[in-house]
Amino acid sequence: MFGGKIYTGKGESMDTHKRLRQLLNERGWTEYRLSKACGLSESTLANIFKRNTLPSISTLEAICKGFGITLSQFFAEDDMVEMTPELKELFDSWVNLTAQQKKAVMQIIQAFNSD
């Protein structure tokens, strides 16, 4: 860990500050809004952003929770779908369906999407 970067184990490092800024910008949030969402003090976030310090894992977990994402989603290289409560409910219901029921549901979804 150096200069806001974390070694990912894939021969690469990730710029955590850049990722945090990306998540703030995607949501249109300020650092103040993030501090309220994640329960961290504004001074803690200011240290991360203005002093270029690397957040601890527990701090990063709190930040991710505030954003409504997991650590895995934070470190994902590709776009990941945010698992909202609505999507979780849908997914949990989907895994319990039979193959025939899944096929029927997909046909309904495709019919809605073609309109």
CSV table of N, CA and C in Angstrom, one decimal:
chain,number,residue,atom,x,y,z
A,1,MET,N,0.8,-1.2,0.0
A,1,MET,CA,0.0,0.0,0.0
A,1,MET,C,0.9,1.2,0.0
A,2,PHE,N,0.7,2.1,-1.0
A,2,PHE,CA,1.5,3.3,-1.1
A,2,PHE,C,0.8,4.3,-1.9
A,3,GLY,N,0.8,5.6,-1.4
A,3,GLY,CA,0.2,6.7,-2.2
A,3,GLY,C,-1.2,6.4,-2.6
A,4,GLY,N,-2.0,5.8,-1.8
A,4,GLY,CA,-3.4,5.6,-2.1
A,4,GLY,C,-3.7,4.4,-3.0
A,5,LYS,N,-2.7,3.6,-3.2
A,5,LYS,CA,-2.8,2.4,-4.0
A,5,LYS,C,-2.7,1.1,-3.2
A,6,ILE,N,-3.5,0.1,-3.5
A,6,ILE,CA,-3.5,-1.1,-2.9
A,6,ILE,C,-3.1,-2.2,-3.9
A,7,TYR,N,-2.2,-3.1,-3.5
A,7,TYR,CA,-1.8,-4.2,-4.4
A,7,TYR,C,-3.0,-5.2,-4.5
A,8,THR,N,-3.4,-5.5,-5.7
A,8,THR,CA,-4.6,-6.4,-5.8
A,8,THR,C,-4.2,-7.9,-5.8
A,9,GLY,N,-3.0,-8.2,-6.0
A,9,GLY,CA,-2.6,-9.6,-6.0
A,9,GLY,C,-2.6,-10.1,-7.4
A,10,LYS,N,-2.9,-9.3,-8.4
A,10,LYS,CA,-2.9,-9.7,-9.8
A,10,LYS,C,-1.8,-9.0,-10.6
A,11,GLY,N,-0.7,-8.6,-9.8
A,11,GLY,CA,0.4,-7.9,-10.5
A,11,GLY,C,0.0,-6.4,-10.7
A,12,GLU,N,-1.0,-6.0,-10.1
A,12,GLU,CA,-1.5,-4.6,-10.4
A,12,GLU,C,-1.8,-4.0,-9.0
A,13,SER,N,-2.0,-2.6,-9.1
A,13,SER,CA,-2.4,-1.9,-7.9
A,13,SER,C,-3.6,-1.1,-8.2
A,14,MET,N,-4.4,-0.8,-7.3
A,14,MET,CA,-5.7,-0.1,-7.5
A,14,MET,C,-5.5,1.3,-6.8
A,15,ASP,N,-5.9,2.3,-7.5
A,15,ASP,CA,-5.9,3.7,-6.9
A,15,ASP,C,-7.2,3.8,-6.1
A,16,THR,N,-7.2,3.7,-4.8
A,16,THR,CA,-8.4,3.7,-4.0
A,16,THR,C,-9.0,5.1,-4.0
A,17,HIS,N,-8.2,6.1,-4.0
A,17,HIS,CA,-8.8,7.5,-4.1
A,17,HIS,C,-9.5,7.7,-5.4
A,18,LYS,N,-9.0,7.3,-6.5
A,18,LYS,CA,-9.7,7.4,-7.7
A,18,LYS,C,-11.0,6.7,-7.7
A,19,ARG,N,-11.0,5.5,-7.2
A,19,ARG,CA,-12.2,4.7,-7.1
A,19,ARG,C,-13.3,5.4,-6.2
A,20,LEU,N,-12.8,5.9,-5.1
A,20,LEU,CA,-13.7,6.6,-4.1
A,20,LEU,C,-14.3,7.8,-4.8
A,21,ARG,N,-13.5,8.6,-5.5
A,21,ARG,CA,-14.0,9.7,-6.3
A,21,ARG,C,-15.0,9.3,-7.3
A,22,GLN,N,-14.7,8.2,-8.0
A,22,GLN,CA,-15.6,7.7,-9.0
A,22,GLN,C,-17.0,7.4,-8.4
A,23,LEU,N,-17.0,6.7,-7.3
A,23,LEU,CA,-18.3,6.3,-6.6
A,23,LEU,C,-19.0,7.6,-6.1
A,24,LEU,N,-18.3,8.6,-5.6
A,24,LEU,CA,-18.9,9.8,-5.2
A,24,LEU,C,-19.6,10.5,-6.5
A,25,ASN,N,-18.8,10.6,-7.5
A,25,ASN,CA,-19.3,11.3,-8.7
A,25,ASN,C,-20.5,10.5,-9.4
A,26,GLU,N,-20.5,9.2,-9.4
A,26,GLU,CA,-21.6,8.4,-9.9
A,26,GLU,C,-22.9,8.7,-9.2
A,27,ARG,N,-22.8,9.0,-7.9
A,27,ARG,CA,-23.9,9.2,-7.1
A,27,ARG,C,-24.3,10.7,-6.9
A,28,GLY,N,-23.4,11.5,-7.4
A,28,GLY,CA,-23.5,13.0,-7.2
A,28,GLY,C,-23.4,13.4,-5.7
A,29,TRP,N,-22.6,12.6,-4.9
A,29,TRP,CA,-22.4,12.9,-3.5
A,29,TRP,C,-21.2,13.7,-3.2
A,30,THR,N,-21.3,14.4,-2.1
A,30,THR,CA,-20.2,15.1,-1.5
A,30,THR,C,-19.6,14.3,-0.5
A,31,GLU,N,-18.4,14.7,0.0
A,31,GLU,CA,-17.8,13.9,1.1
A,31,GLU,C,-18.6,14.0,2.4
A,32,TYR,N,-19.3,15.1,2.5
A,32,TYR,CA,-20.2,15.3,3.7
A,32,TYR,C,-21.4,14.2,3.6
A,33,ARG,N,-21.9,14.1,2.4
A,33,ARG,CA,-23.0,13.1,2.2
A,33,ARG,C,-22.5,11.7,2.5
A,34,LEU,N,-21.3,11.4,2.0
A,34,LEU,CA,-20.7,10.1,2.3
A,34,LEU,C,-20.5,9.9,3.8
A,35,SER,N,-20.0,10.9,4.5
A,35,SER,CA,-19.8,10.7,5.9
A,35,SER,C,-21.1,10.4,6.7
A,36,LYS,N,-22.2,11.0,6.3
A,36,LYS,CA,-23.5,10.7,6.9
A,36,LYS,C,-23.9,9.3,6.5
A,37,ALA,N,-23.7,8.9,5.3
A,37,ALA,CA,-24.2,7.5,4.9
A,37,ALA,C,-23.4,6.4,5.5
A,38,CYS,N,-22.1,6.6,5.7
A,38,CYS,CA,-21.2,5.5,6.2
A,38,CYS,C,-20.9,5.6,7.7
A,39,GLY,N,-21.3,6.7,8.4
A,39,GLY,CA,-21.1,6.9,9.8
A,39,GLY,C,-19.7,7.2,10.2
A,40,LEU,N,-18.9,7.7,9.3
A,40,LEU,CA,-17.6,8.1,9.6
A,40,LEU,C,-17.6,9.6,9.7
A,41,SER,N,-16.6,10.2,10.5
A,41,SER,CA,-16.5,11.6,10.7
A,41,SER,C,-16.0,12.3,9.4
A,42,GLU,N,-16.4,13.5,9.2
A,42,GLU,CA,-15.9,14.3,8.1
A,42,GLU,C,-14.4,14.4,8.1
A,43,SER,N,-13.8,14.5,9.3
A,43,SER,CA,-12.3,14.6,9.4
A,43,SER,C,-11.6,13.3,9.0
A,44,THR,N,-12.3,12.1,9.2
A,44,THR,CA,-11.7,10.9,8.8
A,44,THR,C,-11.7,10.8,7.2
A,45,LEU,N,-12.8,11.2,6.6
A,45,LEU,CA,-12.8,11.3,5.2
A,45,LEU,C,-11.9,12.3,4.6
A,46,ALA,N,-11.8,13.5,5.3
A,46,ALA,CA,-10.9,14.5,4.8
A,46,ALA,C,-9.4,14.0,4.8
A,47,ASN,N,-9.1,13.3,5.8
A,47,ASN,CA,-7.7,12.7,5.9
A,47,ASN,C,-7.5,11.8,4.7
A,48,ILE,N,-8.5,11.0,4.3
A,48,ILE,CA,-8.3,10.1,3.2
A,48,ILE,C,-8.2,10.9,1.9
A,49,PHE,N,-9.0,11.8,1.7
A,49,PHE,CA,-9.0,12.6,0.4
A,49,PHE,C,-8.0,13.6,0.3
A,50,LYS,N,-7.8,14.4,1.3
A,50,LYS,CA,-6.9,15.6,1.2
A,50,LYS,C,-5.4,15.3,1.6
A,51,ARG,N,-5.2,14.3,2.5
A,51,ARG,CA,-3.9,14.0,2.9
A,51,ARG,C,-3.4,12.7,2.2
A,52,ASN,N,-4.2,12.2,1.3
A,52,ASN,CA,-3.8,11.1,0.5
A,52,ASN,C,-3.4,9.8,1.3
A,53,THR,N,-4.2,9.7,2.4
A,53,THR,CA,-3.9,8.5,3.3
A,53,THR,C,-4.8,7.3,2.8
A,54,LEU,N,-4.3,6.2,3.0
A,54,LEU,CA,-5.0,5.0,2.6
A,54,LEU,C,-6.0,4.5,3.7
A,55,PRO,N,-7.2,4.3,3.4
A,55,PRO,CA,-8.2,3.9,4.5
A,55,PRO,C,-7.9,2.5,5.0
A,56,SER,N,-8.1,2.2,6.3
A,56,SER,CA,-7.9,0.9,6.8
A,56,SER,C,-9.1,0.0,6.2
A,57,ILE,N,-8.9,-1.3,6.4
A,57,ILE,CA,-10.0,-2.2,5.9
A,57,ILE,C,-11.3,-1.9,6.6
A,58,SER,N,-11.3,-1.7,7.9
A,58,SER,CA,-12.5,-1.4,8.6
A,58,SER,C,-13.2,-0.1,8.1
A,59,THR,N,-12.3,0.9,7.8
A,59,THR,CA,-12.8,2.2,7.3
A,59,THR,C,-13.4,2.0,5.9
A,60,LEU,N,-12.7,1.2,5.1
A,60,LEU,CA,-13.1,1.0,3.7
A,60,LEU,C,-14.4,0.2,3.7
A,61,GLU,N,-14.6,-0.8,4.7
A,61,GLU,CA,-15.8,-1.5,4.8
A,61,GLU,C,-17.0,-0.6,5.1
A,62,ALA,N,-16.8,0.4,6.0
A,62,ALA,CA,-17.8,1.4,6.4
A,62,ALA,C,-18.2,2.2,5.2
A,63,ILE,N,-17.2,2.6,4.5
A,63,ILE,CA,-17.4,3.5,3.3
A,63,ILE,C,-18.2,2.7,2.3
A,64,CYS,N,-17.8,1.4,2.0
A,64,CYS,CA,-18.6,0.6,1.1
A,64,CYS,C,-20.0,0.4,1.5
A,65,LYS,N,-20.2,0.2,2.8
A,65,LYS,CA,-21.6,0.0,3.4
A,65,LYS,C,-22.4,1.3,3.1
A,66,GLY,N,-21.8,2.5,3.3
A,66,GLY,CA,-22.4,3.7,3.0
A,66,GLY,C,-22.8,3.8,1.5
A,67,PHE,N,-22.0,3.4,0.6
A,67,PHE,CA,-22.3,3.4,-0.8
A,67,PHE,C,-23.3,2.3,-1.2
A,68,GLY,N,-23.5,1.3,-0.3
A,68,GLY,CA,-24.4,0.2,-0.6
A,68,GLY,C,-23.7,-0.8,-1.5
A,69,ILE,N,-22.4,-1.0,-1.4
A,69,ILE,CA,-21.7,-2.0,-2.1
A,69,ILE,C,-20.8,-2.8,-1.2
A,70,THR,N,-20.3,-3.9,-1.7
A,70,THR,CA,-19.4,-4.8,-1.0
A,70,THR,C,-18.0,-4.4,-1.3
A,71,LEU,N,-17.1,-4.9,-0.5
A,71,LEU,CA,-15.7,-4.7,-0.8
A,71,LEU,C,-15.3,-5.3,-2.2
A,72,SER,N,-15.9,-6.5,-2.5
A,72,SER,CA,-15.7,-7.1,-3.8
A,72,SER,C,-16.1,-6.2,-4.9
A,73,GLN,N,-17.3,-5.5,-4.7
A,73,GLN,CA,-17.7,-4.6,-5.8
A,73,GLN,C,-16.8,-3.4,-5.8
A,74,PHE,N,-16.2,-2.9,-4.7
A,74,PHE,CA,-15.3,-1.8,-4.7
A,74,PHE,C,-14.1,-2.1,-5.5
A,75,PHE,N,-13.6,-3.3,-5.4
A,75,PHE,CA,-12.3,-3.7,-6.0
A,75,PHE,C,-12.5,-4.4,-7.4
A,76,ALA,N,-13.8,-4.5,-7.8
A,76,ALA,CA,-14.0,-5.2,-9.1
A,76,ALA,C,-13.5,-4.3,-10.2
A,77,GLU,N,-12.9,-5.0,-11.2
A,77,GLU,CA,-12.3,-4.3,-12.4
A,77,GLU,C,-13.4,-4.0,-13.4
A,78,ASP,N,-14.4,-4.8,-13.5
A,78,ASP,CA,-15.5,-4.6,-14.5
A,78,ASP,C,-16.7,-4.0,-13.8
A,79,ASP,N,-17.6,-3.5,-14.5
A,79,ASP,CA,-18.8,-3.0,-14.0
A,79,ASP,C,-19.6,-4.2,-13.3
A,80,MET,N,-20.0,-3.9,-12.1
A,80,MET,CA,-20.8,-4.9,-11.4
A,80,MET,C,-22.2,-4.2,-11.1
A,81,VAL,N,-23.2,-5.1,-11.0
A,81,VAL,CA,-24.5,-4.6,-10.7
A,81,VAL,C,-24.6,-4.5,-9.2
A,82,GLU,N,-25.1,-3.4,-8.7
A,82,GLU,CA,-25.3,-3.2,-7.3
A,82,GLU,C,-26.4,-4.0,-6.8
A,83,MET,N,-26.2,-4.8,-5.8
A,83,MET,CA,-27.2,-5.7,-5.3
A,83,MET,C,-28.2,-4.9,-4.3
A,84,THR,N,-29.2,-4.3,-4.9
A,84,THR,CA,-30.2,-3.6,-4.1
A,84,THR,C,-31.1,-4.6,-3.4
A,85,PRO,N,-31.8,-4.2,-2.4
A,85,PRO,CA,-32.7,-5.1,-1.7
A,85,PRO,C,-33.7,-5.7,-2.7
A,86,GLU,N,-34.2,-4.9,-3.7
A,86,GLU,CA,-35.1,-5.4,-4.7
A,86,GLU,C,-34.5,-6.5,-5.6
A,87,LEU,N,-33.2,-6.3,-6.0
A,87,LEU,CA,-32.5,-7.3,-6.8
A,87,LEU,C,-32.2,-8.6,-6.0
A,88,LYS,N,-31.9,-8.4,-4.7
A,88,LYS,CA,-31.6,-9.5,-3.9
A,88,LYS,C,-32.9,-10.4,-3.7
A,89,GLU,N,-34.0,-9.7,-3.5
A,89,GLU,CA,-35.3,-10.5,-3.4
A,89,GLU,C,-35.6,-11.2,-4.7
A,90,LEU,N,-35.3,-10.6,-5.8
A,90,LEU,CA,-35.5,-11.2,-7.1
A,90,LEU,C,-34.6,-12.4,-7.3
A,91,PHE,N,-33.3,-12.2,-7.0
A,91,PHE,CA,-32.4,-13.3,-7.1
A,91,PHE,C,-32.7,-14.4,-6.2
A,92,ASP,N,-33.1,-14.1,-4.9
A,92,ASP,CA,-33.4,-15.2,-4.0
A,92,ASP,C,-34.6,-16.0,-4.4
A,93,SER,N,-35.6,-15.3,-5.1
A,93,SER,CA,-36.7,-16.0,-5.6
A,93,SER,C,-36.3,-16.9,-6.8
A,94,TRP,N,-35.5,-16.3,-7.7
A,94,TRP,CA,-35.1,-17.0,-8.9
A,94,TRP,C,-34.4,-18.3,-8.6
A,95,VAL,N,-33.5,-18.4,-7.6
A,95,VAL,CA,-32.7,-19.6,-7.4
A,95,VAL,C,-33.6,-20.7,-6.9
A,96,ASN,N,-34.8,-20.4,-6.5
A,96,ASN,CA,-35.7,-21.5,-6.0
A,96,ASN,C,-36.7,-22.0,-7.1
A,97,LEU,N,-36.6,-21.4,-8.3
A,97,LEU,CA,-37.5,-21.8,-9.4
A,97,LEU,C,-37.0,-23.0,-10.1
A,98,THR,N,-37.9,-23.8,-10.7
A,98,THR,CA,-37.5,-24.9,-11.5
A,98,THR,C,-37.0,-24.4,-12.9
A,99,ALA,N,-36.3,-25.2,-13.6
A,99,ALA,CA,-35.9,-24.8,-15.0
A,99,ALA,C,-37.0,-24.3,-15.8
A,100,GLN,N,-38.2,-25.0,-15.7
A,100,GLN,CA,-39.3,-24.6,-16.5
A,100,GLN,C,-39.9,-23.3,-16.1
A,101,GLN,N,-39.9,-23.0,-14.8
A,101,GLN,CA,-40.4,-21.8,-14.3
A,101,GLN,C,-39.5,-20.6,-14.7
A,102,LYS,N,-38.2,-20.9,-14.7
A,102,LYS,CA,-37.2,-19.9,-15.1
A,102,LYS,C,-37.4,-19.5,-16.5
A,103,LYS,N,-37.7,-20.5,-17.4
A,103,LYS,CA,-37.9,-20.3,-18.8
A,103,LYS,C,-39.1,-19.4,-19.0
A,104,ALA,N,-40.2,-19.7,-18.2
A,104,ALA,CA,-41.4,-18.9,-18.3
A,104,ALA,C,-41.2,-17.5,-17.9
A,105,VAL,N,-40.5,-17.3,-16.8
A,105,VAL,CA,-40.2,-15.9,-16.3
A,105,VAL,C,-39.4,-15.2,-17.4
A,106,MET,N,-38.4,-15.8,-17.9
A,106,MET,CA,-37.6,-15.2,-19.0
A,106,MET,C,-38.4,-14.7,-20.2
A,107,GLN,N,-39.4,-15.6,-20.5
A,107,GLN,CA,-40.3,-15.2,-21.7
A,107,GLN,C,-41.1,-14.0,-21.3
A,108,ILE,N,-41.6,-13.9,-20.1
A,108,ILE,CA,-42.3,-12.8,-19.7
A,108,ILE,C,-41.5,-11.5,-19.7
A,109,ILE,N,-40.3,-11.6,-19.2
A,109,ILE,CA,-39.3,-10.5,-19.1
A,109,ILE,C,-39.0,-10.0,-20.6
A,110,GLN,N,-38.7,-10.9,-21.4
A,110,GLN,CA,-38.4,-10.6,-22.8
A,110,GLN,C,-39.6,-9.9,-23.5
A,111,ALA,N,-40.8,-10.4,-23.2
A,111,ALA,CA,-42.0,-9.8,-23.8
A,111,ALA,C,-42.2,-8.3,-23.3
A,112,PHE,N,-41.9,-8.1,-22.0
A,112,PHE,CA,-42.0,-6.7,-21.5
A,112,PHE,C,-40.9,-5.8,-22.1
A,113,ASN,N,-39.7,-6.4,-22.3
A,113,ASN,CA,-38.6,-5.6,-22.9
A,113,ASN,C,-38.8,-5.3,-24.4
A,114,SER,N,-39.6,-6.1,-25.1
A,114,SER,CA,-39.8,-5.9,-26.5
A,114,SER,C,-40.9,-4.8,-26.8
A,115,ASP,N,-41.6,-4.5,-25.8
A,115,ASP,CA,-42.7,-3.4,-25.9
A,115,ASP,C,-42.1,-2.0,-26.1
